Coordinates of C-alpha atoms in Angstrom, one line a residue:
X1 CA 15.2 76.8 -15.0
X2 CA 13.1 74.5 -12.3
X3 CA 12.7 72.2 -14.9
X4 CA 16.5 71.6 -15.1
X5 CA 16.6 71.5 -11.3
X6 CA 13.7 69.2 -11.3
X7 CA 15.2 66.9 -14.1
X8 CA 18.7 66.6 -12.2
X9 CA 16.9 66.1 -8.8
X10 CA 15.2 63.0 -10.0
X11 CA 17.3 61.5 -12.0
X12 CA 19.8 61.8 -9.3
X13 CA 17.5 59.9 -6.7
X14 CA 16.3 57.8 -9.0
X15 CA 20.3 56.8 -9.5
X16 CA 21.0 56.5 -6.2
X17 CA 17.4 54.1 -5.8
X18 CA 19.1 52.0 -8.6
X19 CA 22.2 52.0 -6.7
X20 CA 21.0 50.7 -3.9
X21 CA 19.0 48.2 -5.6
X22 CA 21.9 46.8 -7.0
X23 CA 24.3 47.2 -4.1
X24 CA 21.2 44.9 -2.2
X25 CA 21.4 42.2 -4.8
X26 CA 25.2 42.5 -4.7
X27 CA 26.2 42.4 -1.3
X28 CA 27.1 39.4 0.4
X29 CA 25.5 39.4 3.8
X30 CA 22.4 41.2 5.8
X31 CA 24.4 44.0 7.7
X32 CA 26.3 45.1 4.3
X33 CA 23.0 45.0 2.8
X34 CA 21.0 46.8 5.4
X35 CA 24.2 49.8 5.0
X36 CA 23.7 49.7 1.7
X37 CA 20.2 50.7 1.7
X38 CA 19.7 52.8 4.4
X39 CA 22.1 55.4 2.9
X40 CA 21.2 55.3 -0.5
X41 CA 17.7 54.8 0.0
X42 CA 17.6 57.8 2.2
X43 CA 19.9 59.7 -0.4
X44 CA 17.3 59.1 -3.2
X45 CA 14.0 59.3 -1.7
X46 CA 15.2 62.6 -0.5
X47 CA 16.4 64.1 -4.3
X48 CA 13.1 62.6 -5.6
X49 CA 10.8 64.4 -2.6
X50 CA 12.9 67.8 -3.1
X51 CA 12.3 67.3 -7.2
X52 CA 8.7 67.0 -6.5
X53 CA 9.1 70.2 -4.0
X54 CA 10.6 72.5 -6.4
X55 CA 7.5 70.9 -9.3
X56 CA 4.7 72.3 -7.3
X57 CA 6.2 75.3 -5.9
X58 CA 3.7 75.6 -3.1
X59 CA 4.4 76.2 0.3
X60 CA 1.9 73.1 1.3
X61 CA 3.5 70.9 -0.6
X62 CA 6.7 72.1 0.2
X63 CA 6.2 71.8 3.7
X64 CA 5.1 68.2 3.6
X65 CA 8.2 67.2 1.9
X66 CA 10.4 68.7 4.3
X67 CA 9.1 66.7 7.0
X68 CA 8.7 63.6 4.9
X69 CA 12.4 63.9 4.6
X70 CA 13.3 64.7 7.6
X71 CA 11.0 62.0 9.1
X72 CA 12.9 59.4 6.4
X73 CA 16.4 60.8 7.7
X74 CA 15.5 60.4 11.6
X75 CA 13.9 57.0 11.1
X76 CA 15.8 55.0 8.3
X77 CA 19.0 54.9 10.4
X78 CA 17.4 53.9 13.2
X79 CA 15.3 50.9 11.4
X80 CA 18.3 50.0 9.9
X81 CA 20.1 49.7 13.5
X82 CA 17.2 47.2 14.9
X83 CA 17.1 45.4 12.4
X84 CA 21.3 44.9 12.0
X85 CA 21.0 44.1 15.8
X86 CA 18.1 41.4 15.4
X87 CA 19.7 39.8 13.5
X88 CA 22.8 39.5 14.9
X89 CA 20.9 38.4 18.2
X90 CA 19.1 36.0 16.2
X91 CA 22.6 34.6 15.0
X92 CA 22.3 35.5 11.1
X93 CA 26.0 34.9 10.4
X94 CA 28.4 37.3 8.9
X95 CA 30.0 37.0 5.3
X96 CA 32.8 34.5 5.5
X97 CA 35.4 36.8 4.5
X98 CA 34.6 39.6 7.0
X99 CA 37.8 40.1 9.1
X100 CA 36.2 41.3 12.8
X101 CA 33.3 40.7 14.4
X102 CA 33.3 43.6 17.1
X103 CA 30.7 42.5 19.2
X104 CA 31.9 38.9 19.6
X105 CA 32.3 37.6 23.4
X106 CA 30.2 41.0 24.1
X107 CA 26.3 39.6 24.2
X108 CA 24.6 38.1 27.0
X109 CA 22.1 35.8 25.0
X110 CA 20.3 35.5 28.4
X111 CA 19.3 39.1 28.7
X112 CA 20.2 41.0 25.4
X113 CA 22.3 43.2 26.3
X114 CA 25.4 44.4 25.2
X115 CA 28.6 44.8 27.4
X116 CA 31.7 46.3 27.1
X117 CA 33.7 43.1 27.3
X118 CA 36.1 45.4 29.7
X119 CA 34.4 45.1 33.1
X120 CA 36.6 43.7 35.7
X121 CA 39.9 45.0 33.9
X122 CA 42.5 46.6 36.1
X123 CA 44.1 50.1 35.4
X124 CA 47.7 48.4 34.2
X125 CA 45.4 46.0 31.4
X126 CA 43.5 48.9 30.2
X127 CA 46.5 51.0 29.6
X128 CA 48.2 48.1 27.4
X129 CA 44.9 47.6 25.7
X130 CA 44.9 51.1 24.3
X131 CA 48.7 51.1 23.8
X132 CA 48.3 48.4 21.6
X133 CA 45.2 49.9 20.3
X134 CA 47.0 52.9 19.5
X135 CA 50.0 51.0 17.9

């Protein structure tokens, strides 16, 4: 029966590996890229550590790969955000056919920092923004 499990477990990582793989060559730009990996990536390295779990059915091992995969979960995500916000700091451009560019008109080149774009609105502009918003 662990066999099975073991079998399924891998093969499902190693699907979601390939996936990704693909999905990196196939992707237009660096941010789409960087998504694409950092989920499925995560995804697969995680089925293949739990496989290996369940193959040496030992508490040791066990316990490594639970923190190896939590480790991965806490830390992808977070690699994947410095590195999406490097480069759009850096000015790595976005595909051509993207339709919005959220932080546009929001980063201070000087200082690197991020604002709202909102400071200095009065009460009556904010509540037409989120009207329209809303609509």
């Amino acid at each position: 029966m662990s066999d099975i499990a073991i079998i399924i477990l891998s093969t499902f990582g190693a699907i979601f590996i390939l996936l990704a793989a693909v999905g990196f060559v196939r992707m237009p730009d660096t941010y789409l890229r960087i998504s694409v990996t950092t989920k499925a990536v995560t995804l697969g390295v995680g089925l293949i550590l739990a496989s290996a779990a369940i193959y040496f059915d030992d508490l040791s091992v066990t316990s490594r790969v639970l923190a190896i995969i939590l480790f991965i979960i806490l830390t992808a995500p977070v690699g994947g955000h410095l590195i999406g916000r490097t480069s759009y700091f850096l000015g790595v451009g976005m595909w051509k056919n993207s339709v919005l560019d959220e932080l546009k008109g929001m980063y201070k080149e000087n200082s690197h920092t991020l604002t709202s774009g909102f400071e200095g609105e009065t009460e009556e502009e904010e509540k037409e923004r989120k009207n329209q918003h809303n609509n």
